[in-house]
Tab-separated table of C-alpha atoms and ligand atoms in Angstrom:
chain	number	residue	atom	x	y	z
A	1	MET	CA	115.083	48.026	181.252
A	2	LYS	CA	118.286	47.924	179.214
A	3	ASP	CA	120.113	50.941	177.854
A	4	ARG	CA	119.788	49.872	174.208
A	5	TYR	CA	117.092	48.313	171.957
A	6	ASP	CA	116.511	47.943	168.239
A	7	VAL	CA	113.215	49.813	168.535
A	8	ILE	CA	111.561	51.941	171.201
A	9	VAL	CA	107.816	52.505	170.879
A	10	VAL	CA	106.433	55.475	172.820
A	11	GLY	CA	102.811	54.980	173.914
A	12	ALA	CA	100.929	51.739	174.594
A	13	GLY	CA	97.620	52.556	172.903
A	14	PRO	CA	96.355	50.306	170.090
A	15	GLY	CA	98.890	51.804	167.660
A	16	GLY	CA	101.916	51.412	169.906
A	17	SER	CA	101.096	47.914	171.115
A	18	GLN	CA	100.457	46.636	167.596
A	19	THR	CA	103.711	48.207	166.387
A	20	ALA	CA	105.666	46.653	169.251
A	21	ARG	CA	104.080	43.258	168.724
A	22	THR	CA	104.797	43.166	164.985
A	23	ALA	CA	108.357	44.395	165.429
A	24	ALA	CA	108.991	41.795	168.155
A	25	LEU	CA	107.494	39.018	166.019
A	26	LYS	CA	109.933	40.069	163.292
A	27	GLY	CA	112.752	39.326	165.715
A	28	LEU	CA	113.578	42.846	166.883
A	29	ASP	CA	114.533	43.766	170.420
A	30	VAL	CA	111.675	46.118	171.361
A	31	LEU	CA	110.869	48.391	174.301
A	32	LEU	CA	107.275	49.667	174.621
A	33	ILE	CA	106.851	52.502	177.113
A	34	GLU	CA	103.660	53.960	178.559
A	35	LYS	CA	103.509	57.039	180.750
A	36	ARG	CA	100.423	55.912	182.661
A	37	GLN	CA	100.524	53.330	185.414
A	38	GLN	CA	97.701	51.348	183.872
A	39	ILE	CA	97.507	50.661	180.154
A	40	GLY	CA	94.106	51.610	178.704
A	41	ASP	CA	92.973	53.721	181.644
A	42	PRO	CA	91.579	56.376	181.690
A	43	VAL	CA	89.620	55.585	178.554
A	44	ARG	CA	89.073	58.372	176.062
A	45	CYS	CA	86.961	56.568	173.510
A	46	ALA	CA	83.416	55.569	172.501
A	47	GLU	CA	84.906	52.088	172.027
A	48	GLY	CA	83.271	51.194	168.717
A	49	VAL	CA	85.246	49.160	166.201
A	50	ASN	CA	84.546	47.022	163.148
A	51	LYS	CA	84.854	43.409	164.256
A	52	GLU	CA	85.922	41.977	160.922
A	53	TYR	CA	88.804	44.457	160.702
A	54	LEU	CA	89.845	43.771	164.265
A	55	LYS	CA	89.958	40.017	163.779
A	56	GLU	CA	92.876	40.552	161.402
A	57	TYR	CA	95.024	41.365	164.425
A	58	ILE	CA	93.555	39.818	167.538
A	59	GLU	CA	91.425	36.808	168.405
A	60	PRO	CA	88.075	38.063	169.784
A	61	ASP	CA	87.818	37.625	173.548
A	62	PRO	CA	84.613	38.187	175.569
A	63	ALA	CA	86.806	39.798	178.228
A	64	TRP	CA	87.177	42.937	176.099
A	65	ILE	CA	83.898	42.865	174.154
A	66	SER	CA	81.141	44.800	175.949
A	67	ALA	CA	78.563	44.430	173.204
A	68	GLU	CA	78.209	43.170	169.674
A	69	VAL	CA	75.897	45.169	167.424
A	70	LYS	CA	74.172	44.476	164.102
A	71	GLY	CA	74.489	47.930	162.596
A	72	SER	CA	73.785	51.593	163.101
A	73	LYS	CA	70.789	53.889	163.232
A	74	ILE	CA	71.400	57.404	161.994
A	75	TYR	CA	68.895	60.141	162.843
A	76	SER	CA	68.720	63.297	160.730
A	77	PRO	CA	67.793	66.601	162.445
A	78	ASP	CA	64.047	66.058	161.835
A	79	GLY	CA	64.302	62.549	163.306
A	80	THR	CA	64.261	60.632	160.001
A	81	LEU	CA	65.880	57.273	160.655
A	82	VAL	CA	68.388	55.661	158.311
A	83	GLU	CA	69.294	52.147	159.391
A	84	MET	CA	72.543	50.631	158.156
A	85	SER	CA	73.922	47.132	158.334
A	86	GLU	CA	77.187	46.497	160.157
A	87	GLU	CA	79.057	46.165	156.843
A	88	LEU	CA	77.922	49.612	155.726
A	89	SER	CA	78.520	51.265	159.050
A	90	GLY	CA	82.287	51.586	158.623
A	91	ALA	CA	85.187	51.176	161.009
A	92	GLU	CA	83.413	52.135	164.257
A	93	VAL	CA	80.507	49.678	164.376
A	94	GLY	CA	80.550	45.955	165.193
A	95	TYR	CA	82.026	45.528	168.635
A	96	VAL	CA	81.709	47.992	171.460
A	97	LEU	CA	84.910	47.330	173.368
A	98	GLU	CA	85.908	47.534	176.990
A	99	ARG	CA	89.029	49.483	176.102
A	100	LYS	CA	90.544	49.299	179.552
A	101	VAL	CA	90.770	45.566	178.999
A	102	PHE	CA	91.332	45.677	175.245
A	103	ASP	CA	94.362	47.993	175.353
A	104	ARG	CA	95.891	45.839	178.062
A	105	ALA	CA	95.248	42.698	175.985
A	106	LEU	CA	97.073	44.286	173.044
A	107	ALA	CA	100.023	45.219	175.249
A	108	ARG	CA	100.037	41.640	176.531
A	109	GLU	CA	100.198	40.400	172.933
A	110	ALA	CA	103.229	42.644	172.422
A	111	ALA	CA	104.826	41.296	175.587
A	112	LEU	CA	104.103	37.690	174.595
A	113	ALA	CA	105.742	38.385	171.238
A	114	GLY	CA	108.877	39.391	173.131
A	115	ALA	CA	108.613	43.158	173.623
A	116	GLU	CA	109.580	44.603	177.001
A	117	VAL	CA	106.753	46.745	178.387
A	118	MET	CA	107.449	49.547	180.873
A	119	VAL	CA	104.584	51.482	182.464
A	120	LYS	CA	104.920	54.723	184.427
A	121	THR	CA	107.645	55.572	181.912
A	122	ARG	CA	107.369	58.870	180.074
A	123	ALA	CA	109.430	59.911	177.061
A	124	THR	CA	110.683	63.438	177.719
A	125	GLY	CA	112.801	64.015	174.618
A	126	LEU	CA	114.826	62.403	171.840
A	127	LEU	CA	118.518	61.565	171.662
A	128	MET	CA	119.851	63.091	168.449
A	129	GLU	CA	123.179	62.451	166.713
A	130	GLY	CA	124.210	63.723	163.295
A	131	GLY	CA	120.608	64.525	162.332
A	132	PHE	CA	119.412	61.035	163.324
A	133	VAL	CA	117.122	60.024	166.180
A	134	LYS	CA	119.173	57.612	168.269
A	135	GLY	CA	116.891	56.922	171.215
A	136	ILE	CA	114.905	58.700	173.905
A	137	LYS	CA	115.201	60.526	177.178
A	138	ALA	CA	112.748	59.104	179.669
A	139	GLU	CA	111.556	59.338	183.250
A	140	HIS	CA	110.502	56.368	185.349
A	141	MET	CA	109.469	56.647	189.014
A	142	GLY	CA	111.246	59.988	189.416
A	143	LYS	CA	114.515	58.845	187.789
A	144	LYS	CA	115.842	60.086	184.459
A	145	TYR	CA	117.173	57.662	181.821
A	146	THR	CA	118.642	57.778	178.333
A	147	ILE	CA	117.799	54.742	176.255
A	148	LYS	CA	119.317	54.139	172.834
A	149	ALA	CA	117.611	52.606	169.812
A	150	ASP	CA	118.030	52.395	166.042
A	151	ILE	CA	114.428	53.468	165.528
A	152	VAL	CA	111.966	55.340	167.740
A	153	ILE	CA	108.265	55.030	166.964
A	154	GLY	CA	105.983	57.772	168.247
A	155	ALA	CA	102.567	56.271	169.027
A	156	ASP	CA	101.880	58.838	171.719
A	157	GLY	CA	98.372	59.761	170.670
A	158	VAL	CA	96.557	62.995	169.990
A	159	GLU	CA	98.809	65.116	172.223
A	160	SER	CA	101.905	63.617	170.584
A	161	ARG	CA	105.195	65.386	171.149
A	162	VAL	CA	107.536	62.802	169.640
A	163	GLY	CA	106.934	64.007	166.065
A	164	ARG	CA	107.538	67.632	167.001
A	165	TRP	CA	110.761	66.750	168.806
A	166	ALA	CA	111.981	65.284	165.496
A	167	GLY	CA	110.947	68.392	163.525
A	168	ILE	CA	107.728	66.976	162.038
A	169	ASP	CA	104.862	69.457	161.925
A	170	THR	CA	101.877	67.805	163.611
A	171	THR	CA	100.156	71.068	164.573
A	172	LEU	CA	96.370	70.998	164.476
A	173	LYS	CA	94.154	74.022	163.881
A	174	PRO	CA	90.969	74.181	166.018
A	175	LYS	CA	88.893	73.037	163.028
A	176	ASP	CA	91.164	69.976	162.669
A	177	MET	CA	90.485	68.804	166.183
A	178	CYS	CA	87.294	67.143	167.341
A	179	THR	CA	86.401	68.058	170.932
A	180	CYS	CA	84.600	65.188	172.620
A	181	ALA	CA	82.664	64.623	175.832
A	182	GLN	CA	81.027	61.370	176.829
A	183	TYR	CA	79.086	59.844	179.707
A	184	LEU	CA	78.749	56.203	180.542
A	185	ILE	CA	75.091	56.036	181.483
A	186	THR	CA	72.884	53.395	183.019
A	187	ASP	CA	69.203	52.883	183.877
A	188	PHE	CA	67.524	53.767	180.593
A	189	THR	CA	66.167	52.000	177.503
A	190	ILE	CA	67.856	51.668	174.107
A	191	ASP	CA	68.012	49.089	171.358
A	192	PRO	CA	71.043	47.018	172.471
A	193	ASP	CA	71.665	45.801	168.909
A	194	PHE	CA	72.460	49.140	167.268
A	195	CYS	CA	74.880	52.009	167.610
A	196	GLU	CA	72.988	55.275	167.174
A	197	PHE	CA	74.144	58.557	165.653
A	198	PHE	CA	72.292	61.893	165.849
A	199	LEU	CA	73.042	64.669	163.385
A	200	GLY	CA	72.036	68.318	163.383
A	201	ASN	CA	73.560	71.762	163.626
A	202	LYS	CA	71.627	72.525	166.808
A	203	ILE	CA	72.428	69.341	168.715
A	204	ALA	CA	76.026	68.924	167.501
A	205	PRO	CA	77.319	71.689	165.197
A	206	VAL	CA	79.902	70.236	162.785
A	207	GLY	CA	79.790	66.914	164.547
A	208	TYR	CA	77.458	64.288	165.904
A	209	ILE	CA	76.150	62.605	169.018
A	210	TRP	CA	76.604	58.872	169.497
A	211	VAL	CA	74.925	56.270	171.674
A	212	PHE	CA	76.879	53.006	171.817
A	213	PRO	CA	75.364	50.126	173.834
A	214	LYS	CA	77.721	48.543	176.369
A	215	GLY	CA	75.508	45.688	177.610
A	216	ASN	CA	74.179	45.370	181.195
A	217	ASN	CA	71.873	48.341	180.627
A	218	MET	CA	74.770	50.714	180.027
A	219	ALA	CA	75.824	52.887	177.080
A	220	ASN	CA	78.436	55.404	176.026
A	221	VAL	CA	76.624	58.601	175.072
A	222	GLY	CA	78.939	61.204	173.676
A	223	ILE	CA	79.376	64.193	171.436
A	224	GLY	CA	82.139	65.298	169.095
A	225	ILE	CA	82.239	68.822	167.641
A	226	THR	CA	85.138	70.488	165.889
A	227	GLY	CA	87.304	72.878	167.890
A	228	HIS	CA	86.217	76.036	166.069
A	229	MET	CA	82.578	75.381	167.049
A	230	SER	CA	83.277	74.670	170.664
A	231	GLY	CA	83.717	77.406	173.222
A	232	LYS	CA	84.807	76.359	176.700
A	233	GLY	CA	82.554	73.571	177.946
A	234	LYS	CA	80.302	73.745	174.876
A	235	ALA	CA	80.539	70.035	173.996
A	236	LEU	CA	79.486	69.005	177.503
A	237	GLU	CA	76.703	71.590	177.567
A	238	LEU	CA	75.244	70.234	174.305
A	239	LEU	CA	75.609	66.662	175.523
A	240	ASP	CA	73.766	67.476	178.760
A	241	GLU	CA	70.960	69.077	176.732
A	242	PHE	CA	70.662	65.945	174.598
A	243	ILE	CA	70.659	63.594	177.573
A	244	VAL	CA	67.960	65.561	179.409
A	245	LYS	CA	65.693	65.188	176.358
A	246	ARG	CA	66.565	61.666	175.258
A	247	PHE	CA	67.358	59.835	178.516
A	248	PRO	CA	65.760	62.009	181.221
A	249	ASP	CA	65.892	59.296	183.865
A	250	CYS	CA	69.341	57.825	183.211
A	251	ARG	CA	72.198	57.885	185.685
A	252	LYS	CA	75.661	59.027	184.675
A	253	ILE	CA	78.442	56.906	186.094
A	254	GLU	CA	81.521	58.066	184.192
A	255	LEU	CA	82.629	61.192	182.308
A	256	VAL	CA	85.240	61.224	179.576
A	257	VAL	CA	86.604	64.248	177.734
A	258	GLY	CA	89.192	64.154	174.997
A	259	GLY	CA	90.165	65.115	171.496
A	260	VAL	CA	90.563	63.340	168.183
A	261	PRO	CA	92.505	64.690	165.212
A	262	VAL	CA	90.235	65.131	162.175
A	263	SER	CA	92.744	66.947	159.984
A	264	GLY	CA	93.335	64.298	157.366
A	265	THR	CA	96.874	63.314	156.440
A	266	ILE	CA	99.889	65.399	157.424
A	267	ASP	CA	102.866	66.028	155.133
A	268	ARG	CA	105.242	63.468	156.598
A	269	THR	CA	105.323	60.812	159.261
A	270	VAL	CA	108.988	59.768	159.111
A	271	ALA	CA	112.353	61.325	159.927
A	272	ASN	CA	115.843	59.833	160.211
A	273	GLY	CA	115.386	56.993	162.719
A	274	LEU	CA	111.750	57.802	163.492
A	275	MET	CA	108.195	56.903	162.473
A	276	LEU	CA	104.801	58.128	163.735
A	277	VAL	CA	101.777	55.883	164.137
A	278	GLY	CA	98.059	56.365	164.896
A	279	ASP	CA	96.701	59.619	166.329
A	280	ALA	CA	100.292	60.871	166.620
A	281	ALA	CA	100.454	60.611	162.803
A	282	ARG	CA	96.916	62.065	162.489
A	283	GLN	CA	95.664	58.804	160.982
A	284	SER	CA	92.163	58.921	162.522
A	285	ASP	CA	89.170	59.328	160.238
A	286	PRO	CA	88.221	62.989	159.588
A	287	VAL	CA	84.484	62.221	159.367
A	288	THR	CA	83.917	59.754	162.195
A	289	GLY	CA	86.932	60.409	164.414
A	290	GLY	CA	87.505	56.646	164.522
A	291	GLY	CA	91.154	55.755	164.974
A	292	ILE	CA	91.544	52.437	166.812
A	293	PHE	CA	91.797	50.217	163.783
A	294	ASN	CA	93.725	52.761	161.700
A	295	ALA	CA	96.343	52.997	164.457
A	296	MET	CA	96.686	49.193	164.603
A	297	TRP	CA	96.843	48.888	160.834
A	298	ALA	CA	99.544	51.560	160.521
A	299	GLY	CA	101.373	50.109	163.543
A	300	ASP	CA	101.557	46.737	161.885
A	301	ILE	CA	103.172	48.292	158.812
A	302	ALA	CA	105.567	50.354	160.951
A	303	GLY	CA	106.684	47.210	162.807
A	304	LYS	CA	107.438	45.420	159.540
A	305	VAL	CA	109.203	48.420	158.015
A	306	ALA	CA	111.326	48.802	161.152
A	307	ALA	CA	112.490	45.194	160.743
A	308	ASN	CA	113.292	45.700	157.051
A	309	ALA	CA	115.183	48.948	157.683
A	310	ILE	CA	117.252	47.479	160.503
A	311	ARG	CA	118.021	44.403	158.393
A	312	ARG	CA	119.453	46.610	155.635
A	313	SER	CA	121.220	48.823	158.228
A	314	ASP	CA	119.551	51.915	156.860
A	315	VAL	CA	117.141	53.774	159.116
A	316	SER	CA	117.300	57.057	157.195
A	317	ALA	CA	114.098	58.931	156.377
A	318	GLU	CA	114.603	57.779	152.802
A	319	SER	CA	114.672	54.131	153.839
A	320	LEU	CA	111.604	54.637	156.079
A	321	GLN	CA	109.684	55.968	153.078
A	322	GLU	CA	108.646	52.330	152.786
A	323	TYR	CA	106.279	53.021	155.724
A	324	GLU	CA	105.153	56.389	154.380
A	325	LYS	CA	104.336	54.911	150.979
A	326	ALA	CA	102.626	51.788	152.309
A	327	TRP	CA	100.228	53.498	154.712
A	328	ARG	CA	99.419	56.325	152.320
A	329	ALA	CA	98.616	53.929	149.466
A	330	GLU	CA	95.543	52.559	151.223
A	331	LEU	CA	94.723	54.297	154.491
A	332	GLY	CA	96.007	57.657	153.235
A	333	ARG	CA	93.673	57.525	150.266
A	334	ASP	CA	90.696	56.705	152.518
A	335	LEU	CA	91.579	59.583	154.829
A	336	ASP	CA	91.899	62.007	151.910
A	337	MET	CA	88.450	60.984	150.636
A	338	SER	CA	87.034	61.262	154.116
A	339	LEU	CA	88.410	64.783	154.433
A	340	VAL	CA	86.662	65.832	151.221
A	341	VAL	CA	83.412	64.387	152.588
A	342	LYS	CA	83.943	66.069	155.969
A	343	GLU	CA	84.561	69.453	154.394
A	344	ARG	CA	81.378	69.191	152.341
A	345	PHE	CA	79.290	67.873	155.231
A	346	THR	CA	80.431	70.590	157.610
A	347	ARG	CA	78.748	73.142	155.321
A	348	MET	CA	75.443	71.288	155.302
A	349	THR	CA	72.328	72.860	156.719
A	350	ASP	CA	69.812	70.826	158.700
A	351	TYR	CA	67.489	71.105	155.707
A	352	GLU	CA	70.121	69.448	153.478
A	353	LEU	CA	70.803	66.735	156.043
A	354	ASN	CA	67.075	65.983	156.225
A	355	THR	CA	66.848	65.894	152.429
A	356	LEU	CA	69.702	63.403	152.310
A	357	ALA	CA	67.991	61.164	154.870
A	358	HIS	CA	64.676	61.396	152.996
A	359	SER	CA	66.405	60.398	149.761
A	360	LEU	CA	67.320	57.048	151.293
A	361	GLU	CA	63.710	56.096	151.938
A	362	GLY	CA	62.993	52.938	149.976
A	363	VAL	CA	66.669	51.948	149.555
A	364	ASP	CA	67.319	48.450	150.925
A	365	LEU	CA	70.274	49.226	153.163
A	366	GLY	CA	70.422	45.651	154.356
A	367	SER	CA	71.657	44.407	151.024
A	368	THR	CA	73.188	47.338	149.175
A	369	THR	CA	76.966	47.827	148.932
A	370	LEU	CA	78.691	50.966	150.189
A	371	ILE	CA	79.070	52.241	146.654
A	372	GLY	CA	75.375	51.447	146.106
A	373	LEU	CA	74.481	53.481	149.170
A	374	VAL	CA	76.659	56.412	148.199
A	375	TRP	CA	75.225	56.256	144.734
A	376	ALA	CA	71.608	56.218	145.963
A	377	LEU	CA	72.354	59.246	148.123
A	378	PHE	CA	74.052	61.229	145.458
A	379	LYS	CA	71.631	60.461	142.657
A	380	ALA	CA	68.955	62.179	144.683
A	381	ASN	CA	71.258	65.101	145.500
A	382	LYS	CA	73.116	66.015	142.324
A	383	LYS	CA	74.748	69.131	143.717
A	384	LEU	CA	76.313	67.020	146.454
A	385	LEU	CA	77.397	64.488	143.901
A	386	TRP	CA	79.195	67.210	141.964
A	387	ASP	CA	80.792	68.697	145.088
A	388	LEU	CA	82.195	65.316	146.034
A	389	ARG	CA	83.222	64.191	142.555
A	390	SER	CA	86.914	64.163	143.483
A	391	ILE	CA	86.404	61.113	145.699
A	392	PHE	CA	85.378	59.075	142.683
A	393	ILE	CA	88.498	59.820	140.666
A	394	GLY	CA	89.997	56.520	139.655
A	395	ILE	CA	86.693	54.610	139.932
A	396	LYS	CA	86.114	55.034	136.226
A	397	ASP	CA	82.548	53.707	135.969
A	398	ILE	CA	81.357	56.027	138.685
A	399	GLU	CA	83.417	58.965	137.453
A	400	ASN	CA	81.704	58.736	134.060
A	401	GLU	CA	78.303	58.225	135.593
A	402	VAL	CA	78.778	61.266	137.838
A	403	LYS	CA	79.359	63.369	134.746
A	404	ARG	CA	76.324	61.859	132.978
A	405	GLU	CA	74.063	62.347	136.023
A	406	VAL	CA	75.132	65.896	136.735
A	407	TYR	CA	74.952	67.090	133.166
A	408	SER	CA	71.676	65.288	132.311
B	1	FAD	C1	85.704	60.635	173.159
B	1	FAD	C2	86.378	59.823	172.075
B	1	FAD	C3	85.672	58.824	171.429
B	1	FAD	C4	86.300	58.020	170.465
B	1	FAD	N1	85.592	56.988	169.922
B	1	FAD	C5	86.190	56.144	169.043
B	1	FAD	C6	85.499	55.012	168.539
B	1	FAD	O1	84.364	54.715	168.892
B	1	FAD	N2	86.153	54.204	167.657
B	1	FAD	C7	87.429	54.456	167.244
B	1	FAD	O2	87.957	53.696	166.414
B	1	FAD	N3	88.104	55.520	167.724
B	1	FAD	C8	87.532	56.369	168.621
B	1	FAD	N4	88.229	57.415	169.145
B	1	FAD	C9	89.608	57.648	168.700
B	1	FAD	C10	90.545	56.614	169.318
B	1	FAD	O3	90.396	56.614	170.716
B	1	FAD	C11	91.989	56.930	168.912
B	1	FAD	O4	92.038	57.174	167.528
B	1	FAD	C12	92.920	55.768	169.261
B	1	FAD	O5	92.984	55.546	170.638
B	1	FAD	C13	94.314	56.081	168.725
B	1	FAD	O6	95.219	55.088	169.163
B	1	FAD	P1	96.751	55.456	169.360
B	1	FAD	O7	97.419	54.201	169.772
B	1	FAD	O8	97.237	56.200	168.185
B	1	FAD	O9	96.768	56.511	170.553
B	1	FAD	P2	96.246	56.398	172.041
B	1	FAD	O10	95.218	55.349	172.191
B	1	FAD	O11	95.874	57.789	172.443
B	1	FAD	O12	97.526	55.948	172.856
B	1	FAD	C14	98.612	56.830	173.059
B	1	FAD	C15	99.319	56.369	174.325
B	1	FAD	O13	100.555	57.069	174.446
B	1	FAD	C16	100.753	57.377	175.805
B	1	FAD	N5	101.718	58.488	175.847
B	1	FAD	C17	101.520	59.761	175.444
B	1	FAD	N6	102.633	60.483	175.605
B	1	FAD	C18	103.575	59.643	176.122
B	1	FAD	C19	104.933	59.809	176.538
B	1	FAD	N7	105.538	60.985	176.419
B	1	FAD	N8	105.587	58.742	177.026
B	1	FAD	C20	104.967	57.532	177.157
B	1	FAD	N9	103.679	57.322	176.812
B	1	FAD	C21	102.993	58.370	176.287
B	1	FAD	C22	99.356	57.736	176.297
B	1	FAD	O14	99.264	57.660	177.704
B	1	FAD	C23	98.516	56.686	175.586
B	1	FAD	O15	98.360	55.514	176.331
B	1	FAD	C24	87.649	58.265	170.112
B	1	FAD	C25	88.363	59.283	170.744
B	1	FAD	C26	87.741	60.057	171.722
B	1	FAD	C27	88.530	61.129	172.407
């Protein structure tokens, strides 16, 4: 470890490793630090990701793919099944990863691109000078270090402190945090080709239960409920209840607990000499809680922006607006729409959820587009269509049709 780099990335999750890799490929001198001794472990994830998205950044490798699925099965509270193709299933369905191996593979990519990777190295604070972040304070194997850099990138996950150290408000209210519990189970029967989702206010209030096949007769079975619905231990209690009913004879071989931000976008993700990426920037999806791909996507932009800013010798917050603008233009818009959907769905009764599922009977979900699906749903549920009209703003054809449908 040197005492100066162009860029220091804090956290070697998918966001941090992708940031470090891109920045290194752009010719920057990069340090990637990770507080844990083993990158990717312990896993706090259901490990689902869209394979087409992922291929944009990393060549698929059987070493980190546990299972490949064809789509998802969604069960409404009365058990009505809605089956969706992989394309319609969004960012969490396609591959079920082995994240312990996947996260390490991404860090390896960063290292191969030229980044220096340091494990067992925890950022403990920022070096500040004249209102600019100028590096980090860190601890490695009991020793304290100060390491300088032109830009620090906080990719330190849901419990991120880097943003707060730089004065960025990343606070989450209980309702903006999804509390998750998950078992890896074995010795049971499921369809290995589909990820399954179970909805209902009794089984998972303001959330859902997932069953993701992992191959070799194993699956991740987990629950996510928002913080304001979950008393101490509530998520695990509900998950145990579900497992007793659904997989009475299974064996549990791993337990994971963790949180995902479901707040939607925060006000800012840059400061002088600093950018935030992934869960640290609250870039995970408010409806699904999925954040692997979003973190990699934002990390890629942050790496490129870091190179541009250093090239023009301007790492001010104003210069780093290039990152803020770029990620908000696409991902930010998706997250905003997702938040609108989440806020409407959290008010839904089981009766409404069942009605929605029933309204999809007869729709060919193997061939319809996402817009087609959304449209089929909403046509049968005009009140919902009206409540969610803001997500169609800008899609003129649909905007006009919403008005026609609702007023007809
Ligand atoms: C139970 C559960 C299920 C989930 N399921 C899915 C899913 O199926 N699909 C999906 O897409 N997403 C899922 N997610 C969300 C997904 O795991 C995150 O969105 C994703 O990992 C975010 O990546 P990241 O790089 O931003 O942060 P992380 O992966 O959290 O990485 C942050 C890293 O920073 C390190 N770090 C933290 N502080 C410091 C410090 N001070 N110094 C050095 N290192 C530090 C941490 O040790 C960690 O390795 C799930 C989350 C949970 C909790």
